[in-house]
C-alpha cells in the first residue's frame, strides 16, 4: 500500500511502458502501483483480472454449505463465533432478539477489518470516496448485499442470530479463498504447471512471487510465459523502492510452509499446499501494511501545526522534496477526499486522519476487499464493546471506560 508512494512518477511511467499498456489511471499515488487498461495486450497473455471472479451461483453455494456445515467445520466456525460474539452482544437487538440489516453489515465490516485489515467491498464506511464506479473492482461490491439478501429471504424479517452471522462471515471467507485459488491457477498457467503438478521449493518461490507481484499490482499483471513473468517481476523489483522490505515479509510468511520436515530437503508441494501459502499472504499482509501506516502517521504527526490533526498544505508539499513519501495530491483532489480543511482560506491544511484513511491509499489487492490503514477509532470502539458487553450501559461506566481508553495519541 503505502510503499507505493515510493514509486516515483518517472519510474511509474517506465514500468507501464515495460508492461506494454497504454492507459494509466490518474490520481493514484500509492498502491495499486499501477492501474491500467491494456485489453489488447491482456487478451494475448495469461492475466489475473478475471481470475477467480465470483458468480451468483458461487455465493449461493457457499452460503448453503456454511449453513449446513454444523459440526463438519466446527473448529473454524467456533473461532469465527468467538471473534463475533463481543460485538454481537454489544449491539441492539430487534423484538426477536436478533440483529437488524444494518447491524449485520456493521459487525461483518468490523470482523474483517480487525482480523485481516480487509475492507470488504460493499461493507465499507458510508463515504462517497469509497465507491468509485469508474473502478472495475466496483463490480463485486454486490457480493455482501446479495449474500445477506439470500439469508434474509430464507429467514424472513426476524433478523439474524449469531450462528447465521457466523455463516455469513464464513461464506465471505470462502469466496475470498476462491478468488485467491483462481489467481494461483493463473500463476500456474503462466509458469506452465498443471494443477496436479508437484513443485520443488524453487518452483514454488517462482510461482508465488508472480502471484505476489500481481497482489501488489491489484491484479494488473499479465505474462505469456515463465520467462516473461520472471523478467517483469525483476523489472518491478528493480524499480520499486520498497521491494526489499516487501520481499523480506513474503519470505518470512512463506518460511513455515517451506521448512523441510526432518531431513526431507527435497520436499515437494502440491496445489493445496501452495494454496495455503497464497491465502496466508492475503490474510496477513495487513501486518506489513500497518508498519507503513504507522510510519506515515508518524511523519505527518511531526509536521502538525497549531491546529491538532492538521498539516499546513505548503508544509505537506515541501515534505515530498526530502522524503520517500510523495505528497503530490492537488488541493482539488484532497478536497474530494474530505482531507482538506479550508476554514482559513489563507492557510489550507491537510486533515491527517482523513488523508491516511482515504481510499486511494489502500491496496486494491482483491476484487472483494481492499487493504487499508486501520481506523483506530474502530479499535477503540472494539475495546469499549468488549468492556461493556451489552447494548446498554450506565453513563458513568461509559465515561470511566472512555477516560481510560488506550491510544497511540
mmCIF file of C-alpha atoms in Angstrom:
data_model
loop_
_atom_site.group_PDB
_atom_site.id
_atom_site.type_symbol
_atom_site.label_atom_id
_atom_site.label_comp_id
_atom_site.label_asym_id
_atom_site.label_seq_id
_atom_site.Cartn_x
_atom_site.Cartn_y
_atom_site.Cartn_z
ATOM 1 C CA UNK A 1 0.000 0.000 0.000
ATOM 2 C CA UNK A 2 1.943 2.969 1.268
ATOM 3 C CA UNK A 3 5.135 1.605 -0.193
ATOM 4 C CA UNK A 4 3.574 2.581 -3.483
ATOM 5 C CA UNK A 5 4.275 6.207 -2.687
ATOM 6 C CA UNK A 6 7.969 5.371 -3.064
ATOM 7 C CA UNK A 7 7.418 4.640 -6.745
ATOM 8 C CA UNK A 8 8.376 7.893 -8.484
ATOM 9 C CA UNK A 9 6.478 9.384 -11.415
ATOM 10 C CA UNK A 10 9.263 8.571 -13.856
ATOM 11 C CA UNK A 11 9.509 5.004 -12.558
ATOM 12 C CA UNK A 12 5.758 4.734 -12.798
ATOM 13 C CA UNK A 13 5.741 5.700 -16.470
ATOM 14 C CA UNK A 14 8.720 3.492 -17.240
ATOM 15 C CA UNK A 15 7.131 0.452 -15.672
ATOM 16 C CA UNK A 16 3.915 0.954 -17.598
ATOM 17 C CA UNK A 17 5.848 1.102 -20.880
ATOM 18 C CA UNK A 18 7.596 -2.109 -19.896
ATOM 19 C CA UNK A 19 4.200 -3.673 -19.330
ATOM 20 C CA UNK A 20 3.131 -2.545 -22.835
ATOM 21 C CA UNK A 21 -0.054 -0.891 -21.781
ATOM 22 C CA UNK A 22 -1.341 2.493 -22.826
ATOM 23 C CA UNK A 23 -3.725 3.834 -20.187
ATOM 24 C CA UNK A 24 -2.835 4.852 -16.665
ATOM 25 C CA UNK A 25 -5.373 5.746 -14.035
ATOM 26 C CA UNK A 26 -4.911 9.311 -12.849
ATOM 27 C CA UNK A 27 -4.867 10.260 -9.184
ATOM 28 C CA UNK A 28 -3.265 7.080 -7.847
ATOM 29 C CA UNK A 29 -0.380 7.985 -5.543
ATOM 30 C CA UNK A 30 0.079 4.835 -3.525
ATOM 31 C CA UNK A 31 -0.596 1.209 -4.258
ATOM 32 C CA UNK A 32 -2.020 -0.082 -6.501
ATOM 33 C CA UNK A 33 1.312 0.893 -8.017
ATOM 34 C CA UNK A 34 -0.123 0.748 -11.489
ATOM 35 C CA UNK A 35 -3.748 0.747 -12.511
ATOM 36 C CA UNK A 36 -4.113 0.404 -16.218
ATOM 37 C CA UNK A 37 -6.209 -0.851 -19.072
ATOM 38 C CA UNK A 38 -4.440 -2.853 -21.739
ATOM 39 C CA UNK A 39 -7.121 -5.146 -23.096
ATOM 40 C CA UNK A 40 -5.429 -5.925 -26.385
ATOM 41 C CA UNK A 41 -2.239 -6.987 -24.638
ATOM 42 C CA UNK A 42 -4.016 -8.773 -21.828
ATOM 43 C CA UNK A 43 -6.043 -10.793 -24.317
ATOM 44 C CA UNK A 44 -2.824 -12.319 -25.630
ATOM 45 C CA UNK A 45 -1.325 -13.155 -22.230
ATOM 46 C CA UNK A 46 -2.390 -15.037 -19.140
ATOM 47 C CA UNK A 47 -3.677 -12.352 -16.796
ATOM 48 C CA UNK A 48 -5.255 -12.091 -13.376
ATOM 49 C CA UNK A 49 -8.016 -9.541 -13.928
ATOM 50 C CA UNK A 50 -10.730 -12.159 -14.383
ATOM 51 C CA UNK A 51 -9.182 -14.932 -12.315
ATOM 52 C CA UNK A 52 -11.366 -16.269 -9.538
ATOM 53 C CA UNK A 53 -14.275 -13.906 -10.198
ATOM 54 C CA UNK A 54 -17.301 -14.668 -8.029
ATOM 55 C CA UNK A 55 -20.686 -15.510 -9.546
ATOM 56 C CA UNK A 56 -24.166 -15.508 -8.001
ATOM 57 C CA UNK A 57 -24.072 -19.294 -8.034
ATOM 58 C CA UNK A 58 -20.788 -19.246 -6.082
ATOM 59 C CA UNK A 59 -22.423 -17.076 -3.420
ATOM 60 C CA UNK A 60 -25.470 -19.343 -3.153
ATOM 61 C CA UNK A 61 -23.350 -22.488 -2.993
ATOM 62 C CA UNK A 62 -21.096 -21.039 -0.312
ATOM 63 C CA UNK A 63 -23.983 -19.905 1.894
ATOM 64 C CA UNK A 64 -25.742 -23.270 1.550
ATOM 65 C CA UNK A 65 -22.555 -25.069 2.557
ATOM 66 C CA UNK A 66 -21.909 -22.891 5.588
ATOM 67 C CA UNK A 67 -25.486 -23.028 6.866
ATOM 68 C CA UNK A 68 -25.337 -26.820 6.611
ATOM 69 C CA UNK A 69 -21.766 -27.136 7.906
ATOM 70 C CA UNK A 70 -22.579 -27.618 11.577
ATOM 71 C CA UNK A 71 -20.013 -29.873 13.213
ATOM 72 C CA UNK A 72 -18.327 -30.632 9.873
ATOM 73 C CA UNK A 73 -16.294 -27.445 10.189
ATOM 74 C CA UNK A 74 -16.717 -26.882 13.901
ATOM 75 C CA UNK A 75 -13.236 -25.540 14.729
ATOM 76 C CA UNK A 76 -13.300 -22.828 12.073
ATOM 77 C CA UNK A 77 -16.903 -21.825 12.814
ATOM 78 C CA UNK A 78 -16.219 -21.787 16.559
ATOM 79 C CA UNK A 79 -13.278 -19.427 16.005
ATOM 80 C CA UNK A 80 -15.476 -17.104 13.949
ATOM 81 C CA UNK A 81 -18.193 -17.214 16.585
ATOM 82 C CA UNK A 82 -15.690 -16.259 19.288
ATOM 83 C CA UNK A 83 -14.459 -13.354 17.143
ATOM 84 C CA UNK A 84 -18.008 -12.103 16.542
ATOM 85 C CA UNK A 85 -19.542 -12.662 19.975
ATOM 86 C CA UNK A 86 -18.491 -9.467 21.777
ATOM 87 C CA UNK A 87 -19.583 -7.103 19.033
ATOM 88 C CA UNK A 88 -22.783 -9.083 18.536
ATOM 89 C CA UNK A 89 -23.576 -8.838 22.257
ATOM 90 C CA UNK A 90 -22.918 -5.090 22.311
ATOM 91 C CA UNK A 91 -25.375 -4.206 19.548
ATOM 92 C CA UNK A 92 -29.112 -3.502 19.968
ATOM 93 C CA UNK A 93 -31.410 -6.395 19.024
ATOM 94 C CA UNK A 94 -34.860 -6.378 17.467
ATOM 95 C CA UNK A 95 -38.019 -7.756 19.054
ATOM 96 C CA UNK A 96 -36.959 -11.291 18.102
ATOM 97 C CA UNK A 97 -33.625 -10.859 19.879
ATOM 98 C CA UNK A 98 -31.640 -10.750 16.623
ATOM 99 C CA UNK A 99 -29.620 -8.180 14.681
ATOM 100 C CA UNK A 100 -31.203 -5.967 12.045
ATOM 101 C CA UNK A 101 -29.943 -5.489 8.491
ATOM 102 C CA UNK A 102 -27.515 -2.594 9.087
ATOM 103 C CA UNK A 103 -26.182 -4.048 12.322
ATOM 104 C CA UNK A 104 -25.206 -7.245 10.477
ATOM 105 C CA UNK A 105 -23.256 -5.255 7.910
ATOM 106 C CA UNK A 106 -21.510 -3.311 10.670
ATOM 107 C CA UNK A 107 -20.461 -6.473 12.516
ATOM 108 C CA UNK A 108 -19.107 -8.125 9.363
ATOM 109 C CA UNK A 109 -17.180 -4.990 8.431
ATOM 110 C CA UNK A 110 -15.646 -4.821 11.893
ATOM 111 C CA UNK A 111 -14.732 -8.509 11.901
ATOM 112 C CA UNK A 112 -12.704 -8.469 8.707
ATOM 113 C CA UNK A 113 -11.031 -5.125 9.426
ATOM 114 C CA UNK A 114 -9.902 -6.316 12.857
ATOM 115 C CA UNK A 115 -8.798 -9.808 11.795
ATOM 116 C CA UNK A 116 -7.200 -9.179 8.396
ATOM 117 C CA UNK A 117 -7.269 -5.470 7.650
ATOM 118 C CA UNK A 118 -9.808 -6.235 4.895
ATOM 119 C CA UNK A 119 -12.291 -3.556 3.926
ATOM 120 C CA UNK A 120 -14.866 -5.769 2.218
ATOM 121 C CA UNK A 121 -16.269 -4.114 -0.888
ATOM 122 C CA UNK A 122 -19.879 -3.185 -0.266
ATOM 123 C CA UNK A 123 -19.438 -3.114 3.526
ATOM 124 C CA UNK A 124 -17.158 -0.074 3.733
ATOM 125 C CA UNK A 125 -17.978 3.120 5.646
ATOM 126 C CA UNK A 126 -20.713 5.224 4.069
ATOM 127 C CA UNK A 127 -18.432 7.653 2.269
ATOM 128 C CA UNK A 128 -18.743 8.524 -1.400
ATOM 129 C CA UNK A 129 -14.957 8.417 -1.863
ATOM 130 C CA UNK A 130 -15.147 4.699 -1.133
ATOM 131 C CA UNK A 131 -17.427 3.989 -4.085
ATOM 132 C CA UNK A 132 -15.913 4.893 -7.438
ATOM 133 C CA UNK A 133 -17.901 3.374 -10.295
ATOM 134 C CA UNK A 134 -15.012 4.020 -12.669
ATOM 135 C CA UNK A 135 -13.146 1.250 -10.878
ATOM 136 C CA UNK A 136 -13.649 -2.183 -12.445
ATOM 137 C CA UNK A 137 -13.418 -3.719 -8.961
ATOM 138 C CA UNK A 138 -16.677 -1.969 -8.011
ATOM 139 C CA UNK A 139 -18.442 -4.783 -9.853
ATOM 140 C CA UNK A 140 -18.014 -7.038 -6.836
ATOM 141 C CA UNK A 141 -19.478 -4.616 -4.302
ATOM 142 C CA UNK A 142 -22.739 -6.527 -4.829
ATOM 143 C CA UNK A 143 -21.447 -9.673 -3.108
ATOM 144 C CA UNK A 144 -22.153 -8.849 0.597
ATOM 145 C CA UNK A 145 -25.595 -7.414 -0.141
ATOM 146 C CA UNK A 146 -26.533 -10.371 -2.318
ATOM 147 C CA UNK A 147 -25.269 -12.817 0.298
ATOM 148 C CA UNK A 148 -27.178 -11.087 3.078
ATOM 149 C CA UNK A 149 -30.276 -10.876 0.880
ATOM 150 C CA UNK A 150 -30.226 -14.632 0.312
ATOM 151 C CA UNK A 151 -30.148 -15.266 4.047
ATOM 152 C CA UNK A 152 -32.922 -12.757 4.760
ATOM 153 C CA UNK A 153 -35.142 -14.317 2.086
ATOM 154 C CA UNK A 154 -34.857 -17.641 3.877
ATOM 155 C CA UNK A 155 -35.263 -16.343 7.417
ATOM 156 C CA UNK A 156 -37.894 -13.684 6.824
ATOM 157 C CA UNK A 157 -37.946 -10.457 8.829
ATOM 158 C CA UNK A 158 -36.908 -11.895 12.181
ATOM 159 C CA UNK A 159 -33.299 -10.679 11.798
ATOM 160 C CA UNK A 160 -30.011 -12.559 12.035
ATOM 161 C CA UNK A 161 -28.807 -14.565 15.014
ATOM 162 C CA UNK A 162 -25.199 -15.289 15.963
ATOM 163 C CA UNK A 163 -24.975 -18.651 14.177
ATOM 164 C CA UNK A 164 -26.330 -17.173 10.950
ATOM 165 C CA UNK A 165 -23.902 -14.270 11.280
ATOM 166 C CA UNK A 166 -21.100 -16.827 11.529
ATOM 167 C CA UNK A 167 -22.366 -18.480 8.330
ATOM 168 C CA UNK A 168 -22.285 -15.133 6.503
ATOM 169 C CA UNK A 169 -18.727 -14.465 7.654
ATOM 170 C CA UNK A 170 -17.603 -17.964 6.698
ATOM 171 C CA UNK A 171 -19.203 -17.584 3.260
ATOM 172 C CA UNK A 172 -17.305 -14.355 2.627
ATOM 173 C CA UNK A 173 -14.086 -16.095 3.645
ATOM 174 C CA UNK A 174 -14.887 -18.951 1.236
ATOM 175 C CA UNK A 175 -15.397 -16.543 -1.659
ATOM 176 C CA UNK A 176 -12.151 -14.715 -0.893
ATOM 177 C CA UNK A 177 -10.307 -18.045 -0.831
ATOM 178 C CA UNK A 178 -11.916 -18.971 -4.161
ATOM 179 C CA UNK A 179 -10.559 -15.819 -5.747
ATOM 180 C CA UNK A 180 -7.064 -16.444 -4.350
ATOM 181 C CA UNK A 181 -7.096 -20.005 -5.700
ATOM 182 C CA UNK A 182 -8.275 -18.773 -9.101
ATOM 183 C CA UNK A 183 -5.386 -16.314 -9.256
ATOM 184 C CA UNK A 184 -2.969 -19.027 -8.185
ATOM 185 C CA UNK A 185 -4.225 -21.171 -11.063
ATOM 186 C CA UNK A 186 -3.353 -18.294 -13.405
ATOM 187 C CA UNK A 187 0.161 -18.161 -11.938
ATOM 188 C CA UNK A 188 0.465 -21.918 -12.523
ATOM 189 C CA UNK A 189 -0.662 -21.420 -16.117
ATOM 190 C CA UNK A 190 1.918 -18.695 -16.700
ATOM 191 C CA UNK A 191 4.669 -20.946 -15.340
ATOM 192 C CA UNK A 192 3.345 -23.861 -17.404
ATOM 193 C CA UNK A 193 2.403 -26.081 -14.489
ATOM 194 C CA UNK A 194 -0.763 -28.099 -14.205
ATOM 195 C CA UNK A 195 -2.851 -28.017 -11.068
ATOM 196 C CA UNK A 196 -1.947 -31.667 -10.481
ATOM 197 C CA UNK A 197 1.789 -30.864 -10.607
ATOM 198 C CA UNK A 198 4.008 -31.139 -7.547
ATOM 199 C CA UNK A 199 6.546 -28.342 -7.301
ATOM 200 C CA UNK A 200 10.003 -28.020 -5.819
ATOM 201 C CA UNK A 201 10.813 -25.292 -3.334
ATOM 202 C CA UNK A 202 12.385 -23.112 -6.054
ATOM 203 C CA UNK A 203 9.408 -23.611 -8.355
ATOM 204 C CA UNK A 204 7.038 -22.641 -5.545
ATOM 205 C CA UNK A 205 9.005 -19.445 -4.942
ATOM 206 C CA UNK A 206 8.799 -18.535 -8.625
ATOM 207 C CA UNK A 207 5.053 -19.144 -8.830
ATOM 208 C CA UNK A 208 4.268 -17.396 -5.547
ATOM 209 C CA UNK A 209 6.477 -14.425 -6.489
ATOM 210 C CA UNK A 210 4.399 -13.968 -9.631
ATOM 211 C CA UNK A 211 1.229 -14.204 -7.529
ATOM 212 C CA UNK A 212 2.633 -11.705 -5.015
ATOM 213 C CA UNK A 213 3.631 -9.092 -7.587
ATOM 214 C CA UNK A 214 0.142 -9.361 -9.040
ATOM 215 C CA UNK A 215 -1.242 -8.950 -5.492
ATOM 216 C CA UNK A 216 0.750 -5.725 -5.113
ATOM 217 C CA UNK A 217 -0.369 -4.542 -8.554
ATOM 218 C CA UNK A 218 -4.063 -5.067 -7.759
ATOM 219 C CA UNK A 219 -4.493 -7.785 -10.378
ATOM 220 C CA UNK A 220 -2.935 -5.714 -13.156
ATOM 221 C CA UNK A 221 -0.256 -8.183 -14.193
ATOM 222 C CA UNK A 222 -0.002 -10.261 -17.350
ATOM 223 C CA UNK A 223 2.637 -12.570 -18.809
ATOM 224 C CA UNK A 224 2.681 -15.097 -21.615
ATOM 225 C CA UNK A 225 5.390 -17.406 -20.256
ATOM 226 C CA UNK A 226 7.535 -18.245 -17.243
ATOM 227 C CA UNK A 227 10.475 -16.238 -18.608
ATOM 228 C CA UNK A 228 8.217 -13.249 -19.301
ATOM 229 C CA UNK A 229 6.837 -13.382 -15.733
ATOM 230 C CA UNK A 230 10.317 -13.596 -14.200
ATOM 231 C CA UNK A 231 11.564 -10.724 -16.361
ATOM 232 C CA UNK A 232 8.641 -8.485 -15.431
ATOM 233 C CA UNK A 233 8.926 -9.395 -11.754
ATOM 234 C CA UNK A 234 12.607 -8.457 -11.789
ATOM 235 C CA UNK A 235 11.864 -5.153 -13.504
ATOM 236 C CA UNK A 236 9.211 -4.416 -10.933
ATOM 237 C CA UNK A 237 11.587 -5.242 -8.072
ATOM 238 C CA UNK A 238 14.329 -3.007 -9.504
ATOM 239 C CA UNK A 239 12.017 -0.012 -9.764
ATOM 240 C CA UNK A 240 10.065 -0.416 -6.559
ATOM 241 C CA UNK A 241 11.921 1.264 -3.697
ATOM 242 C CA UNK A 242 10.094 -0.739 -1.048
ATOM 243 C CA UNK A 243 10.722 -4.127 -2.642
ATOM 244 C CA UNK A 244 13.420 -5.255 -0.174
ATOM 245 C CA UNK A 245 11.035 -4.910 2.775
ATOM 246 C CA UNK A 246 8.106 -6.388 0.841
ATOM 247 C CA UNK A 247 10.228 -9.340 -0.293
ATOM 248 C CA UNK A 248 11.528 -9.979 3.223
ATOM 249 C CA UNK A 249 7.982 -10.034 4.546
ATOM 250 C CA UNK A 250 6.975 -12.526 1.834
ATOM 251 C CA UNK A 251 9.824 -14.920 2.641
ATOM 252 C CA UNK A 252 9.090 -14.668 6.359
ATOM 253 C CA UNK A 253 5.437 -15.510 5.670
ATOM 254 C CA UNK A 254 6.345 -18.479 3.460
ATOM 255 C CA UNK A 255 9.060 -19.862 5.743
ATOM 256 C CA UNK A 256 6.782 -22.050 7.939
ATOM 257 C CA UNK A 257 5.267 -23.599 4.805
ATOM 258 C CA UNK A 258 8.595 -24.243 3.066
ATOM 259 C CA UNK A 259 10.501 -25.597 6.052
ATOM 260 C CA UNK A 260 11.607 -29.210 5.367
ATOM 261 C CA UNK A 261 10.280 -31.907 7.636
ATOM 262 C CA UNK A 262 13.254 -33.658 9.334
ATOM 263 C CA UNK A 263 15.831 -34.434 6.626
ATOM 264 C CA UNK A 264 13.417 -34.108 3.712
ATOM 265 C CA UNK A 265 15.454 -31.486 1.817
ATOM 266 C CA UNK A 266 13.797 -32.459 -1.479
ATOM 267 C CA UNK A 267 10.305 -31.788 -0.220
ATOM 268 C CA UNK A 268 7.700 -31.089 -2.909
ATOM 269 C CA UNK A 269 4.438 -29.182 -2.707
ATOM 270 C CA UNK A 270 1.053 -29.927 -4.228
ATOM 271 C CA UNK A 271 -1.511 -27.321 -5.251
ATOM 272 C CA UNK A 272 -3.307 -27.459 -1.892
ATOM 273 C CA UNK A 273 -0.063 -26.643 -0.040
ATOM 274 C CA UNK A 274 0.705 -23.691 -2.329
ATOM 275 C CA UNK A 275 -2.910 -22.518 -1.956
ATOM 276 C CA UNK A 276 -2.406 -22.244 1.801
ATOM 277 C CA UNK A 277 0.638 -20.060 1.160
ATOM 278 C CA UNK A 278 -1.197 -17.532 -1.007
ATOM 279 C CA UNK A 279 -4.148 -17.498 1.382
ATOM 280 C CA UNK A 280 -1.649 -16.589 4.119
ATOM 281 C CA UNK A 281 -0.419 -13.665 2.014
ATOM 282 C CA UNK A 282 -3.910 -12.208 1.823
ATOM 283 C CA UNK A 283 -4.738 -12.871 5.457
ATOM 284 C CA UNK A 284 -1.518 -11.499 6.950
ATOM 285 C CA UNK A 285 -0.407 -8.700 4.639
ATOM 286 C CA UNK A 286 -2.125 -6.114 6.824
ATOM 287 C CA UNK A 287 0.609 -6.659 9.433
ATOM 288 C CA UNK A 288 3.208 -5.402 6.971
ATOM 289 C CA UNK A 289 0.882 -2.631 5.837
ATOM 290 C CA UNK A 290 0.411 -1.441 9.419
ATOM 291 C CA UNK A 291 4.133 -0.699 9.627
ATOM 292 C CA UNK A 292 3.831 1.626 6.631
ATOM 293 C CA UNK A 293 0.672 3.216 8.031
ATOM 294 C CA UNK A 294 2.364 3.969 11.334
ATOM 295 C CA UNK A 295 5.336 5.475 9.529
ATOM 296 C CA UNK A 296 3.041 7.768 7.557
ATOM 297 C CA UNK A 297 1.184 8.738 10.721
ATOM 298 C CA UNK A 298 4.497 9.494 12.437
ATOM 299 C CA UNK A 299 5.751 11.627 9.527
ATOM 300 C CA UNK A 300 2.550 13.667 9.324
ATOM 301 C CA UNK A 301 2.315 13.918 13.115
ATOM 302 C CA UNK A 302 5.758 15.520 13.262
ATOM 303 C CA UNK A 303 4.554 18.133 10.757
ATOM 304 C CA UNK A 304 1.437 19.014 12.744
ATOM 305 C CA UNK A 305 0.816 22.720 13.130
ATOM 306 C CA UNK A 306 -1.013 24.710 15.793
ATOM 307 C CA UNK A 307 -4.299 23.014 14.928
ATOM 308 C CA UNK A 308 -4.440 19.437 16.169
ATOM 309 C CA UNK A 309 -4.532 16.772 13.478
ATOM 310 C CA UNK A 310 -3.740 19.242 10.713
ATOM 311 C CA UNK A 311 -0.715 19.896 8.495
ATOM 312 C CA UNK A 312 -0.365 23.101 6.505
ATOM 313 C CA UNK A 313 -0.713 22.371 2.809
ATOM 314 C CA UNK A 314 2.539 24.190 2.000
ATOM 315 C CA UNK A 315 4.421 22.027 4.528
ATOM 316 C CA UNK A 316 2.731 18.936 3.160
ATOM 317 C CA UNK A 317 4.101 19.607 -0.333
ATOM 318 C CA UNK A 318 7.510 20.648 0.962
ATOM 319 C CA UNK A 319 7.953 17.331 2.771
ATOM 320 C CA UNK A 320 7.799 15.495 -0.560
ATOM 321 C CA UNK A 321 11.062 17.184 -1.595
ATOM 322 C CA UNK A 322 13.152 15.391 1.040
ATOM 323 C CA UNK A 323 11.150 12.293 1.938
ATOM 324 C CA UNK A 324 10.244 8.971 0.338
ATOM 325 C CA UNK A 325 6.610 9.999 0.832
ATOM 326 C CA UNK A 326 5.388 11.660 -2.347
ATOM 327 C CA UNK A 327 2.798 14.135 -1.141
ATOM 328 C CA UNK A 328 1.699 15.485 -4.521
ATOM 329 C CA UNK A 329 -2.124 15.476 -4.443
ATOM 330 C CA UNK A 330 -3.615 18.724 -5.667
ATOM 331 C CA UNK A 331 -5.934 20.716 -3.434
ATOM 332 C CA UNK A 332 -8.996 19.831 -5.517
ATOM 333 C CA UNK A 333 -8.274 16.145 -5.074
ATOM 334 C CA UNK A 334 -7.677 16.484 -1.322
ATOM 335 C CA UNK A 335 -10.974 18.352 -1.098
ATOM 336 C CA UNK A 336 -12.762 15.497 -2.874
ATOM 337 C CA UNK A 337 -11.273 13.061 -0.367
ATOM 338 C CA UNK A 338 -12.543 15.163 2.533
ATOM 339 C CA UNK A 339 -8.942 15.664 3.611
ATOM 340 C CA UNK A 340 -8.643 19.457 3.173
ATOM 341 C CA UNK A 341 -9.514 21.937 5.919
ATOM 342 C CA UNK A 342 -10.246 25.332 4.342
ATOM 343 C CA UNK A 343 -11.774 27.016 7.364
ATOM 344 C CA UNK A 344 -8.938 29.539 6.937
ATOM 345 C CA UNK A 345 -8.789 30.203 3.156
ATOM 346 C CA UNK A 346 -5.374 31.822 3.542
ATOM 347 C CA UNK A 347 -3.889 28.693 5.133
ATOM 348 C CA UNK A 348 -5.491 25.456 3.933
ATOM 349 C CA UNK A 349 -4.496 22.367 5.891
ATOM 350 C CA UNK A 350 -4.470 18.632 5.315
ATOM 351 C CA UNK A 351 -6.657 16.663 7.755
ATOM 352 C CA UNK A 352 -4.280 13.890 8.796
ATOM 353 C CA UNK A 353 -6.766 11.189 9.801
ATOM 354 C CA UNK A 354 -8.907 11.629 6.679
ATOM 355 C CA UNK A 355 -5.849 11.632 4.458
ATOM 356 C CA UNK A 356 -4.430 8.431 5.933
ATOM 357 C CA UNK A 357 -7.793 6.644 5.701
ATOM 358 C CA UNK A 358 -8.613 7.815 2.157
ATOM 359 C CA UNK A 359 -9.426 5.013 -0.263
ATOM 360 C CA UNK A 360 -6.687 5.914 -2.800
ATOM 361 C CA UNK A 361 -4.152 4.982 -0.110
ATOM 362 C CA UNK A 362 -5.476 1.423 0.024
ATOM 363 C CA UNK A 363 -4.067 -1.622 -1.711
ATOM 364 C CA UNK A 364 -6.795 -2.863 -4.055
ATOM 365 C CA UNK A 365 -5.411 -6.378 -3.879
ATOM 366 C CA UNK A 366 -8.683 -8.215 -4.446
ATOM 367 C CA UNK A 367 -11.984 -7.841 -6.246
ATOM 368 C CA UNK A 368 -13.653 -8.489 -2.899
ATOM 369 C CA UNK A 369 -11.627 -6.367 -0.478
ATOM 370 C CA UNK A 370 -9.047 -3.620 -0.128
ATOM 371 C CA UNK A 371 -6.287 -3.427 2.488
ATOM 372 C CA UNK A 372 -6.244 -0.011 4.129
ATOM 373 C CA UNK A 373 -4.822 1.652 7.191
ATOM 374 C CA UNK A 374 -6.667 0.619 10.299
ATOM 375 C CA UNK A 375 -9.258 3.035 11.618
ATOM 376 C CA UNK A 376 -8.018 3.487 15.166
ATOM 377 C CA UNK A 377 -11.426 4.765 16.231
ATOM 378 C CA UNK A 378 -12.836 1.335 15.384
ATOM 379 C CA UNK A 379 -10.181 -0.260 17.561
ATOM 380 C CA UNK A 380 -11.229 1.982 20.434
ATOM 381 C CA UNK A 381 -14.886 1.140 19.852
ATOM 382 C CA UNK A 382 -13.996 -2.551 19.897
ATOM 383 C CA UNK A 383 -12.349 -2.056 23.282
ATOM 384 C CA UNK A 384 -15.489 -0.381 24.632
ATOM 385 C CA UNK A 385 -17.723 -3.133 23.272
ATOM 386 C CA UNK A 386 -15.647 -5.833 24.920
ATOM 387 C CA UNK A 387 -15.669 -3.991 28.252
ATOM 388 C CA UNK A 388 -19.384 -3.152 28.264
ATOM 389 C CA UNK A 389 -20.584 -6.432 26.746
ATOM 390 C CA UNK A 390 -24.102 -5.142 26.224
ATOM 391 C CA UNK A 391 -26.082 -2.709 24.078
ATOM 392 C CA UNK A 392 -26.881 -0.615 27.174
ATOM 393 C CA UNK A 393 -24.597 0.736 29.894
ATOM 394 C CA UNK A 394 -24.612 3.235 32.729
ATOM 395 C CA UNK A 395 -23.293 6.676 31.628
ATOM 396 C CA UNK A 396 -20.800 6.697 34.477
ATOM 397 C CA UNK A 397 -19.347 3.345 33.363
ATOM 398 C CA UNK A 398 -19.002 4.604 29.790
ATOM 399 C CA UNK A 399 -17.319 7.818 30.960
ATOM 400 C CA UNK A 400 -14.792 5.867 33.031
ATOM 401 C CA UNK A 401 -14.013 3.487 30.164
ATOM 402 C CA UNK A 402 -13.588 6.340 27.675
ATOM 403 C CA UNK A 403 -11.261 8.187 30.044
ATOM 404 C CA UNK A 404 -9.051 5.100 30.266
ATOM 405 C CA UNK A 405 -9.051 4.223 26.555
ATOM 406 C CA UNK A 406 -5.665 3.018 25.259
ATOM 407 C CA UNK A 407 -4.474 5.012 22.258
ATOM 408 C CA UNK A 408 -1.270 5.907 20.416
ATOM 409 C CA UNK A 409 -2.162 9.546 20.735
#
